[in-house]
Amino acid sequence: MEKSKISIVSKAILLIVAILFVGSLFVPMWQIELEAPQYPEGLVLKLHANKIGGDVEIINGLNHYIGMATLHTENFFEFTALPYIFGGFAVISLLLIFLAKRKAVLAFFITYILFVVLAAIDFYRWNYEYGHNLDPNAAIKVPGMAYQPPLIGYKQLLNFGAYSIPDIGGWFLTACGLLLFFIVFKEYNLFTKKKIS
């Protein structure tokens, strides 16, 4: 077998990666959980590849009181683009099985990492704008207070505790990155390669 060709194992992993990309289209990618004394059962915002789900109407009602803009799927171009992006990633993963070139897999891995970085920046920007651009005529105003939820992890927002964490689709996408990383390491023999002095 040529050194530039990937192994059968790597091809099988690419098939799994393609399935995970497709699967991420049908389950929530991310969730923001809100906990407060007046909502002991909690509230949750579910971000899918193509829509905002969860307790959207209740959260929009609360946002209105503190001057935050309400959330609507049609206001975000990301929910139109992401299904095509993940679908495209799935197709590329399948094509790489037949192309079987390790440089092509490396290029795809780098592209995917860049996408993840850009997506994180975009998500932070989205959170920042919604948490800081408040209506000055809101019913509840706290001087100096912003309501930006965390990019990931926990943050206290007045009497609400906000948890921002991956959902099933997010873990699918994380697995895609890790599996592509494994293929690159395996095919370039980075597990056993040593520098020769």
mmCIF file with all atom_site columns, C-alpha atoms in Angstrom:
data_model
loop_
_atom_site.group_PDB
_atom_site.id
_atom_site.type_symbol
_atom_site.label_atom_id
_atom_site.label_alt_id
_atom_site.label_comp_id
_atom_site.label_asym_id
_atom_site.label_entity_id
_atom_site.label_seq_id
_atom_site.pdbx_PDB_ins_code
_atom_site.Cartn_x
_atom_site.Cartn_y
_atom_site.Cartn_z
_atom_site.occupancy
_atom_site.B_iso_or_equiv
_atom_site.pdbx_formal_charge
_atom_site.auth_seq_id
_atom_site.auth_comp_id
_atom_site.auth_asym_id
_atom_site.auth_atom_id
_atom_site.pdbx_PDB_model_num
ATOM 1   C CA . MET A 1 1   ? 0.000   0.000  0.000  1.00 0.00 ? 1   MET A CA 1
ATOM 2   C CA . GLU A 1 2   ? 1.280   3.507  -0.826 1.00 0.00 ? 2   GLU A CA 1
ATOM 3   C CA . LYS A 1 3   ? 2.346   5.578  2.157  1.00 0.00 ? 3   LYS A CA 1
ATOM 4   C CA . SER A 1 4   ? -0.051  8.336  1.106  1.00 0.00 ? 4   SER A CA 1
ATOM 5   C CA . LYS A 1 5   ? -3.048  5.979  1.230  1.00 0.00 ? 5   LYS A CA 1
ATOM 6   C CA . ILE A 1 6   ? -5.069  5.620  4.412  1.00 0.00 ? 6   ILE A CA 1
ATOM 7   C CA . SER A 1 7   ? -5.832  2.263  6.016  1.00 0.00 ? 7   SER A CA 1
ATOM 8   C CA . ILE A 1 8   ? -9.071  0.285  6.127  1.00 0.00 ? 8   ILE A CA 1
ATOM 9   C CA . VAL A 1 9   ? -9.428  1.213  9.808  1.00 0.00 ? 9   VAL A CA 1
ATOM 10  C CA . SER A 1 10  ? -9.224  4.908  8.978  1.00 0.00 ? 10  SER A CA 1
ATOM 11  C CA . LYS A 1 11  ? -11.817 4.461  6.224  1.00 0.00 ? 11  LYS A CA 1
ATOM 12  C CA . ALA A 1 12  ? -14.155 2.802  8.730  1.00 0.00 ? 12  ALA A CA 1
ATOM 13  C CA . ILE A 1 13  ? -13.634 5.703  11.142 1.00 0.00 ? 13  ILE A CA 1
ATOM 14  C CA . LEU A 1 14  ? -14.441 8.178  8.355  1.00 0.00 ? 14  LEU A CA 1
ATOM 15  C CA . LEU A 1 15  ? -17.721 6.358  7.815  1.00 0.00 ? 15  LEU A CA 1
ATOM 16  C CA . ILE A 1 16  ? -18.496 6.805  11.519 1.00 0.00 ? 16  ILE A CA 1
ATOM 17  C CA . VAL A 1 17  ? -17.573 10.491 11.239 1.00 0.00 ? 17  VAL A CA 1
ATOM 18  C CA . ALA A 1 18  ? -19.995 10.908 8.314  1.00 0.00 ? 18  ALA A CA 1
ATOM 19  C CA . ILE A 1 19  ? -22.777 9.240  10.323 1.00 0.00 ? 19  ILE A CA 1
ATOM 20  C CA . LEU A 1 20  ? -22.101 11.512 13.310 1.00 0.00 ? 20  LEU A CA 1
ATOM 21  C CA . PHE A 1 21  ? -22.253 14.635 11.122 1.00 0.00 ? 21  PHE A CA 1
ATOM 22  C CA . VAL A 1 22  ? -25.610 13.516 9.736  1.00 0.00 ? 22  VAL A CA 1
ATOM 23  C CA . GLY A 1 23  ? -26.826 12.565 13.222 1.00 0.00 ? 23  GLY A CA 1
ATOM 24  C CA . SER A 1 24  ? -25.999 16.038 14.558 1.00 0.00 ? 24  SER A CA 1
ATOM 25  C CA . LEU A 1 25  ? -28.712 17.442 12.260 1.00 0.00 ? 25  LEU A CA 1
ATOM 26  C CA . PHE A 1 26  ? -31.456 15.614 14.155 1.00 0.00 ? 26  PHE A CA 1
ATOM 27  C CA . VAL A 1 27  ? -30.587 16.347 17.794 1.00 0.00 ? 27  VAL A CA 1
ATOM 28  C CA . PRO A 1 28  ? -29.852 19.549 19.768 1.00 0.00 ? 28  PRO A CA 1
ATOM 29  C CA . MET A 1 29  ? -26.254 20.774 19.468 1.00 0.00 ? 29  MET A CA 1
ATOM 30  C CA . TRP A 1 30  ? -26.095 23.019 22.509 1.00 0.00 ? 30  TRP A CA 1
ATOM 31  C CA . GLN A 1 31  ? -28.185 23.923 25.525 1.00 0.00 ? 31  GLN A CA 1
ATOM 32  C CA . ILE A 1 32  ? -28.349 26.822 27.948 1.00 0.00 ? 32  ILE A CA 1
ATOM 33  C CA . GLU A 1 33  ? -30.014 25.820 31.205 1.00 0.00 ? 33  GLU A CA 1
ATOM 34  C CA . LEU A 1 34  ? -31.458 28.478 33.515 1.00 0.00 ? 34  LEU A CA 1
ATOM 35  C CA . GLU A 1 35  ? -32.166 27.844 37.178 1.00 0.00 ? 35  GLU A CA 1
ATOM 36  C CA . ALA A 1 36  ? -33.929 30.210 39.592 1.00 0.00 ? 36  ALA A CA 1
ATOM 37  C CA . PRO A 1 37  ? -36.077 29.926 42.751 1.00 0.00 ? 37  PRO A CA 1
ATOM 38  C CA . GLN A 1 38  ? -39.225 30.852 40.801 1.00 0.00 ? 38  GLN A CA 1
ATOM 39  C CA . TYR A 1 39  ? -38.494 28.105 38.249 1.00 0.00 ? 39  TYR A CA 1
ATOM 40  C CA . PRO A 1 40  ? -37.491 25.100 40.373 1.00 0.00 ? 40  PRO A CA 1
ATOM 41  C CA . GLU A 1 41  ? -37.902 22.770 37.374 1.00 0.00 ? 41  GLU A CA 1
ATOM 42  C CA . GLY A 1 42  ? -35.533 25.010 35.392 1.00 0.00 ? 42  GLY A CA 1
ATOM 43  C CA . LEU A 1 43  ? -35.733 26.471 31.903 1.00 0.00 ? 43  LEU A CA 1
ATOM 44  C CA . VAL A 1 44  ? -33.703 25.368 28.906 1.00 0.00 ? 44  VAL A CA 1
ATOM 45  C CA . LEU A 1 45  ? -32.816 26.819 25.538 1.00 0.00 ? 45  LEU A CA 1
ATOM 46  C CA . LYS A 1 46  ? -31.985 24.144 22.943 1.00 0.00 ? 46  LYS A CA 1
ATOM 47  C CA . LEU A 1 47  ? -29.914 25.129 19.930 1.00 0.00 ? 47  LEU A CA 1
ATOM 48  C CA . HIS A 1 48  ? -30.365 22.781 16.984 1.00 0.00 ? 48  HIS A CA 1
ATOM 49  C CA . ALA A 1 49  ? -28.564 23.020 13.648 1.00 0.00 ? 49  ALA A CA 1
ATOM 50  C CA . ASN A 1 50  ? -31.679 24.569 12.090 1.00 0.00 ? 50  ASN A CA 1
ATOM 51  C CA . LYS A 1 51  ? -33.709 26.124 14.918 1.00 0.00 ? 51  LYS A CA 1
ATOM 52  C CA . ILE A 1 52  ? -34.004 27.347 18.495 1.00 0.00 ? 52  ILE A CA 1
ATOM 53  C CA . GLY A 1 53  ? -36.012 25.012 20.723 1.00 0.00 ? 53  GLY A CA 1
ATOM 54  C CA . GLY A 1 54  ? -36.866 24.477 24.361 1.00 0.00 ? 54  GLY A CA 1
ATOM 55  C CA . ASP A 1 55  ? -38.634 26.985 26.608 1.00 0.00 ? 55  ASP A CA 1
ATOM 56  C CA . VAL A 1 56  ? -38.243 29.797 24.062 1.00 0.00 ? 56  VAL A CA 1
ATOM 57  C CA . GLU A 1 57  ? -41.519 31.615 24.746 1.00 0.00 ? 57  GLU A CA 1
ATOM 58  C CA . ILE A 1 58  ? -41.008 31.711 28.523 1.00 0.00 ? 58  ILE A CA 1
ATOM 59  C CA . ILE A 1 59  ? -37.393 32.900 28.130 1.00 0.00 ? 59  ILE A CA 1
ATOM 60  C CA . ASN A 1 60  ? -38.490 35.557 25.617 1.00 0.00 ? 60  ASN A CA 1
ATOM 61  C CA . GLY A 1 61  ? -41.024 36.793 28.169 1.00 0.00 ? 61  GLY A CA 1
ATOM 62  C CA . LEU A 1 62  ? -38.328 37.096 30.824 1.00 0.00 ? 62  LEU A CA 1
ATOM 63  C CA . ASN A 1 63  ? -35.938 38.760 28.365 1.00 0.00 ? 63  ASN A CA 1
ATOM 64  C CA . HIS A 1 64  ? -38.582 41.412 27.635 1.00 0.00 ? 64  HIS A CA 1
ATOM 65  C CA . TYR A 1 65  ? -38.573 42.568 31.272 1.00 0.00 ? 65  TYR A CA 1
ATOM 66  C CA . ILE A 1 66  ? -34.802 43.106 31.352 1.00 0.00 ? 66  ILE A CA 1
ATOM 67  C CA . GLY A 1 67  ? -34.620 44.643 27.869 1.00 0.00 ? 67  GLY A CA 1
ATOM 68  C CA . MET A 1 68  ? -33.043 41.757 25.965 1.00 0.00 ? 68  MET A CA 1
ATOM 69  C CA . ALA A 1 69  ? -34.135 41.112 22.396 1.00 0.00 ? 69  ALA A CA 1
ATOM 70  C CA . THR A 1 70  ? -36.430 38.139 21.917 1.00 0.00 ? 70  THR A CA 1
ATOM 71  C CA . LEU A 1 71  ? -35.065 35.022 20.250 1.00 0.00 ? 71  LEU A CA 1
ATOM 72  C CA . HIS A 1 72  ? -36.438 33.839 16.915 1.00 0.00 ? 72  HIS A CA 1
ATOM 73  C CA . THR A 1 73  ? -34.940 31.228 14.602 1.00 0.00 ? 73  THR A CA 1
ATOM 74  C CA . GLU A 1 74  ? -35.471 33.374 11.502 1.00 0.00 ? 74  GLU A CA 1
ATOM 75  C CA . ASN A 1 75  ? -33.244 36.129 12.948 1.00 0.00 ? 75  ASN A CA 1
ATOM 76  C CA . PHE A 1 76  ? -30.115 33.964 12.673 1.00 0.00 ? 76  PHE A CA 1
ATOM 77  C CA . PHE A 1 77  ? -28.548 33.062 9.320  1.00 0.00 ? 77  PHE A CA 1
ATOM 78  C CA . GLU A 1 78  ? -26.617 30.302 11.112 1.00 0.00 ? 78  GLU A CA 1
ATOM 79  C CA . PHE A 1 79  ? -29.718 28.127 11.319 1.00 0.00 ? 79  PHE A CA 1
ATOM 80  C CA . THR A 1 80  ? -29.991 28.252 7.531  1.00 0.00 ? 80  THR A CA 1
ATOM 81  C CA . ALA A 1 81  ? -26.283 27.612 6.899  1.00 0.00 ? 81  ALA A CA 1
ATOM 82  C CA . LEU A 1 82  ? -25.442 24.938 9.486  1.00 0.00 ? 82  LEU A CA 1
ATOM 83  C CA . PRO A 1 83  ? -27.505 22.073 7.993  1.00 0.00 ? 83  PRO A CA 1
ATOM 84  C CA . TYR A 1 84  ? -25.697 22.578 4.687  1.00 0.00 ? 84  TYR A CA 1
ATOM 85  C CA . ILE A 1 85  ? -22.308 22.821 6.410  1.00 0.00 ? 85  ILE A CA 1
ATOM 86  C CA . PHE A 1 86  ? -22.751 19.624 8.438  1.00 0.00 ? 86  PHE A CA 1
ATOM 87  C CA . GLY A 1 87  ? -24.271 17.860 5.445  1.00 0.00 ? 87  GLY A CA 1
ATOM 88  C CA . GLY A 1 88  ? -21.259 18.979 3.403  1.00 0.00 ? 88  GLY A CA 1
ATOM 89  C CA . PHE A 1 89  ? -18.878 17.690 6.069  1.00 0.00 ? 89  PHE A CA 1
ATOM 90  C CA . ALA A 1 90  ? -20.654 14.316 5.953  1.00 0.00 ? 90  ALA A CA 1
ATOM 91  C CA . VAL A 1 91  ? -20.288 14.156 2.157  1.00 0.00 ? 91  VAL A CA 1
ATOM 92  C CA . ILE A 1 92  ? -16.592 15.105 2.383  1.00 0.00 ? 92  ILE A CA 1
ATOM 93  C CA . SER A 1 93  ? -16.039 12.349 4.962  1.00 0.00 ? 93  SER A CA 1
ATOM 94  C CA . LEU A 1 94  ? -17.562 9.810  2.570  1.00 0.00 ? 94  LEU A CA 1
ATOM 95  C CA . LEU A 1 95  ? -15.549 11.121 -0.381 1.00 0.00 ? 95  LEU A CA 1
ATOM 96  C CA . LEU A 1 96  ? -12.337 10.795 1.650  1.00 0.00 ? 96  LEU A CA 1
ATOM 97  C CA . ILE A 1 97  ? -13.047 7.073  2.036  1.00 0.00 ? 97  ILE A CA 1
ATOM 98  C CA . PHE A 1 98  ? -12.786 6.681  -1.734 1.00 0.00 ? 98  PHE A CA 1
ATOM 99  C CA . LEU A 1 99  ? -10.037 9.262  -2.219 1.00 0.00 ? 99  LEU A CA 1
ATOM 100 C CA . ALA A 1 100 ? -8.068  7.584  0.589  1.00 0.00 ? 100 ALA A CA 1
ATOM 101 C CA . LYS A 1 101 ? -5.347  10.249 0.706  1.00 0.00 ? 101 LYS A CA 1
ATOM 102 C CA . ARG A 1 102 ? -3.943  11.088 4.098  1.00 0.00 ? 102 ARG A CA 1
ATOM 103 C CA . LYS A 1 103 ? -3.098  14.667 3.044  1.00 0.00 ? 103 LYS A CA 1
ATOM 104 C CA . ALA A 1 104 ? -6.746  15.161 2.137  1.00 0.00 ? 104 ALA A CA 1
ATOM 105 C CA . VAL A 1 105 ? -7.796  13.927 5.588  1.00 0.00 ? 105 VAL A CA 1
ATOM 106 C CA . LEU A 1 106 ? -5.269  16.301 7.202  1.00 0.00 ? 106 LEU A CA 1
ATOM 107 C CA . ALA A 1 107 ? -6.646  19.220 5.151  1.00 0.00 ? 107 ALA A CA 1
ATOM 108 C CA . PHE A 1 108 ? -10.204 18.309 6.192  1.00 0.00 ? 108 PHE A CA 1
ATOM 109 C CA . PHE A 1 109 ? -9.207  18.074 9.857  1.00 0.00 ? 109 PHE A CA 1
ATOM 110 C CA . ILE A 1 110 ? -7.587  21.524 9.729  1.00 0.00 ? 110 ILE A CA 1
ATOM 111 C CA . THR A 1 111 ? -10.647 22.934 7.957  1.00 0.00 ? 111 THR A CA 1
ATOM 112 C CA . TYR A 1 112 ? -12.933 21.463 10.600 1.00 0.00 ? 112 TYR A CA 1
ATOM 113 C CA . ILE A 1 113 ? -10.846 22.917 13.457 1.00 0.00 ? 113 ILE A CA 1
ATOM 114 C CA . LEU A 1 114 ? -11.000 26.343 11.802 1.00 0.00 ? 114 LEU A CA 1
ATOM 115 C CA . PHE A 1 115 ? -14.778 25.962 11.499 1.00 0.00 ? 115 PHE A CA 1
ATOM 116 C CA . VAL A 1 116 ? -15.055 25.117 15.217 1.00 0.00 ? 116 VAL A CA 1
ATOM 117 C CA . VAL A 1 117 ? -12.985 28.188 16.158 1.00 0.00 ? 117 VAL A CA 1
ATOM 118 C CA . LEU A 1 118 ? -15.093 30.462 13.937 1.00 0.00 ? 118 LEU A CA 1
ATOM 119 C CA . ALA A 1 119 ? -18.309 28.927 15.297 1.00 0.00 ? 119 ALA A CA 1
ATOM 120 C CA . ALA A 1 120 ? -17.156 29.575 18.887 1.00 0.00 ? 120 ALA A CA 1
ATOM 121 C CA . ILE A 1 121 ? -16.345 33.205 18.013 1.00 0.00 ? 121 ILE A CA 1
ATOM 122 C CA . ASP A 1 122 ? -19.745 33.621 16.361 1.00 0.00 ? 122 ASP A CA 1
ATOM 123 C CA . PHE A 1 123 ? -21.526 32.072 19.369 1.00 0.00 ? 123 PHE A CA 1
ATOM 124 C CA . TYR A 1 124 ? -19.647 34.404 21.735 1.00 0.00 ? 124 TYR A CA 1
ATOM 125 C CA . ARG A 1 125 ? -20.591 37.395 19.545 1.00 0.00 ? 125 ARG A CA 1
ATOM 126 C CA . TRP A 1 126 ? -24.228 36.265 19.559 1.00 0.00 ? 126 TRP A CA 1
ATOM 127 C CA . ASN A 1 127 ? -24.221 35.933 23.376 1.00 0.00 ? 127 ASN A CA 1
ATOM 128 C CA . TYR A 1 128 ? -22.472 39.279 23.795 1.00 0.00 ? 128 TYR A CA 1
ATOM 129 C CA . GLU A 1 129 ? -24.902 41.221 21.603 1.00 0.00 ? 129 GLU A CA 1
ATOM 130 C CA . TYR A 1 130 ? -27.964 39.741 23.297 1.00 0.00 ? 130 TYR A CA 1
ATOM 131 C CA . GLY A 1 131 ? -26.537 40.236 26.765 1.00 0.00 ? 131 GLY A CA 1
ATOM 132 C CA . HIS A 1 132 ? -25.314 43.803 26.327 1.00 0.00 ? 132 HIS A CA 1
ATOM 133 C CA . ASN A 1 133 ? -27.617 45.516 23.792 1.00 0.00 ? 133 ASN A CA 1
ATOM 134 C CA . LEU A 1 134 ? -30.477 46.167 26.193 1.00 0.00 ? 134 LEU A CA 1
ATOM 135 C CA . ASP A 1 135 ? -33.605 48.261 25.744 1.00 0.00 ? 135 ASP A CA 1
ATOM 136 C CA . PRO A 1 136 ? -33.151 51.417 27.888 1.00 0.00 ? 136 PRO A CA 1
ATOM 137 C CA . ASN A 1 137 ? -36.914 51.462 28.506 1.00 0.00 ? 137 ASN A CA 1
ATOM 138 C CA . ALA A 1 138 ? -36.998 47.971 30.028 1.00 0.00 ? 138 ALA A CA 1
ATOM 139 C CA . ALA A 1 139 ? -39.115 47.405 33.129 1.00 0.00 ? 139 ALA A CA 1
ATOM 140 C CA . ILE A 1 140 ? -36.151 46.049 35.117 1.00 0.00 ? 140 ILE A CA 1
ATOM 141 C CA . LYS A 1 141 ? -32.897 47.994 34.920 1.00 0.00 ? 141 LYS A CA 1
ATOM 142 C CA . VAL A 1 142 ? -29.800 47.224 36.971 1.00 0.00 ? 142 VAL A CA 1
ATOM 143 C CA . PRO A 1 143 ? -27.037 49.809 36.406 1.00 0.00 ? 143 PRO A CA 1
ATOM 144 C CA . GLY A 1 144 ? -23.907 48.204 34.966 1.00 0.00 ? 144 GLY A CA 1
ATOM 145 C CA . MET A 1 145 ? -25.581 44.800 34.644 1.00 0.00 ? 145 MET A CA 1
ATOM 146 C CA . ALA A 1 146 ? -25.216 42.710 31.484 1.00 0.00 ? 146 ALA A CA 1
ATOM 147 C CA . TYR A 1 147 ? -26.904 39.388 30.822 1.00 0.00 ? 147 TYR A CA 1
ATOM 148 C CA . GLN A 1 148 ? -24.406 37.624 28.582 1.00 0.00 ? 148 GLN A CA 1
ATOM 149 C CA . PRO A 1 149 ? -24.610 33.846 29.164 1.00 0.00 ? 149 PRO A CA 1
ATOM 150 C CA . PRO A 1 150 ? -21.301 31.977 29.313 1.00 0.00 ? 150 PRO A CA 1
ATOM 151 C CA . LEU A 1 151 ? -19.773 30.512 26.168 1.00 0.00 ? 151 LEU A CA 1
ATOM 152 C CA . ILE A 1 152 ? -19.387 27.292 28.131 1.00 0.00 ? 152 ILE A CA 1
ATOM 153 C CA . GLY A 1 153 ? -19.774 26.590 31.828 1.00 0.00 ? 153 GLY A CA 1
ATOM 154 C CA . TYR A 1 154 ? -21.651 28.449 34.580 1.00 0.00 ? 154 TYR A CA 1
ATOM 155 C CA . LYS A 1 155 ? -22.453 32.116 35.222 1.00 0.00 ? 155 LYS A CA 1
ATOM 156 C CA . GLN A 1 156 ? -24.748 33.871 37.693 1.00 0.00 ? 156 GLN A CA 1
ATOM 157 C CA . LEU A 1 157 ? -27.140 36.366 36.049 1.00 0.00 ? 157 LEU A CA 1
ATOM 158 C CA . LEU A 1 158 ? -29.124 38.161 38.784 1.00 0.00 ? 158 LEU A CA 1
ATOM 159 C CA . ASN A 1 159 ? -31.172 35.393 40.436 1.00 0.00 ? 159 ASN A CA 1
ATOM 160 C CA . PHE A 1 160 ? -30.649 32.996 37.521 1.00 0.00 ? 160 PHE A CA 1
ATOM 161 C CA . GLY A 1 161 ? -27.843 30.500 37.250 1.00 0.00 ? 161 GLY A CA 1
ATOM 162 C CA . ALA A 1 162 ? -26.961 29.899 33.582 1.00 0.00 ? 162 ALA A CA 1
ATOM 163 C CA . TYR A 1 163 ? -25.263 26.707 32.409 1.00 0.00 ? 163 TYR A CA 1
ATOM 164 C CA . SER A 1 164 ? -24.019 26.611 28.814 1.00 0.00 ? 164 SER A CA 1
ATOM 165 C CA . ILE A 1 165 ? -23.048 23.087 27.787 1.00 0.00 ? 165 ILE A CA 1
ATOM 166 C CA . PRO A 1 166 ? -22.961 20.819 24.709 1.00 0.00 ? 166 PRO A CA 1
ATOM 167 C CA . ASP A 1 167 ? -26.043 18.727 23.988 1.00 0.00 ? 167 ASP A CA 1
ATOM 168 C CA . ILE A 1 168 ? -26.089 15.398 22.121 1.00 0.00 ? 168 ILE A CA 1
ATOM 169 C CA . GLY A 1 169 ? -25.277 16.982 18.754 1.00 0.00 ? 169 GLY A CA 1
ATOM 170 C CA . GLY A 1 170 ? -22.413 18.932 20.303 1.00 0.00 ? 170 GLY A CA 1
ATOM 171 C CA . TRP A 1 171 ? -20.892 15.711 21.605 1.00 0.00 ? 171 TRP A CA 1
ATOM 172 C CA . PHE A 1 172 ? -21.358 14.156 18.150 1.00 0.00 ? 172 PHE A CA 1
ATOM 173 C CA . LEU A 1 173 ? -19.380 17.044 16.643 1.00 0.00 ? 173 LEU A CA 1
ATOM 174 C CA . THR A 1 174 ? -16.719 16.759 19.353 1.00 0.00 ? 174 THR A CA 1
ATOM 175 C CA . ALA A 1 175 ? -16.381 13.067 18.553 1.00 0.00 ? 175 ALA A CA 1
ATOM 176 C CA . CYS A 1 176 ? -15.947 13.946 14.845 1.00 0.00 ? 176 CYS A CA 1
ATOM 177 C CA . GLY A 1 177 ? -13.010 16.184 15.692 1.00 0.00 ? 177 GLY A CA 1
ATOM 178 C CA . LEU A 1 178 ? -11.395 13.600 17.957 1.00 0.00 ? 178 LEU A CA 1
ATOM 179 C CA . LEU A 1 179 ? -11.816 10.814 15.405 1.00 0.00 ? 179 LEU A CA 1
ATOM 180 C CA . LEU A 1 180 ? -10.324 12.930 12.618 1.00 0.00 ? 180 LEU A CA 1
ATOM 181 C CA . PHE A 1 181 ? -7.452  13.801 14.958 1.00 0.00 ? 181 PHE A CA 1
ATOM 182 C CA . PHE A 1 182 ? -6.922  10.089 15.625 1.00 0.00 ? 182 PHE A CA 1
ATOM 183 C CA . ILE A 1 183 ? -6.837  9.316  11.881 1.00 0.00 ? 183 ILE A CA 1
ATOM 184 C CA . VAL A 1 184 ? -4.231  12.030 11.259 1.00 0.00 ? 184 VAL A CA 1
ATOM 185 C CA . PHE A 1 185 ? -2.021  10.766 14.085 1.00 0.00 ? 185 PHE A CA 1
ATOM 186 C CA . LYS A 1 186 ? -2.406  7.173  12.973 1.00 0.00 ? 186 LYS A CA 1
ATOM 187 C CA . GLU A 1 187 ? -1.765  7.752  9.275  1.00 0.00 ? 187 GLU A CA 1
ATOM 188 C CA . TYR A 1 188 ? 1.267   9.969  9.862  1.00 0.00 ? 188 TYR A CA 1
ATOM 189 C CA . ASN A 1 189 ? 2.662   7.497  12.425 1.00 0.00 ? 189 ASN A CA 1
ATOM 190 C CA . LEU A 1 190 ? 2.841   10.236 15.053 1.00 0.00 ? 190 LEU A CA 1
ATOM 191 C CA . PHE A 1 191 ? 2.231   7.712  17.831 1.00 0.00 ? 191 PHE A CA 1
ATOM 192 C CA . THR A 1 192 ? 5.582   5.974  17.231 1.00 0.00 ? 192 THR A CA 1
ATOM 193 C CA . LYS A 1 193 ? 7.620   8.445  15.192 1.00 0.00 ? 193 LYS A CA 1
ATOM 194 C CA . LYS A 1 194 ? 10.822  9.578  16.873 1.00 0.00 ? 194 LYS A CA 1
ATOM 195 C CA . LYS A 1 195 ? 13.310  12.193 15.816 1.00 0.00 ? 195 LYS A CA 1
ATOM 196 C CA . ILE A 1 196 ? 16.537  10.747 14.474 1.00 0.00 ? 196 ILE A CA 1
ATOM 197 C CA . SER A 1 197 ? 19.556  12.708 15.630 1.00 0.00 ? 197 SER A CA 1
#
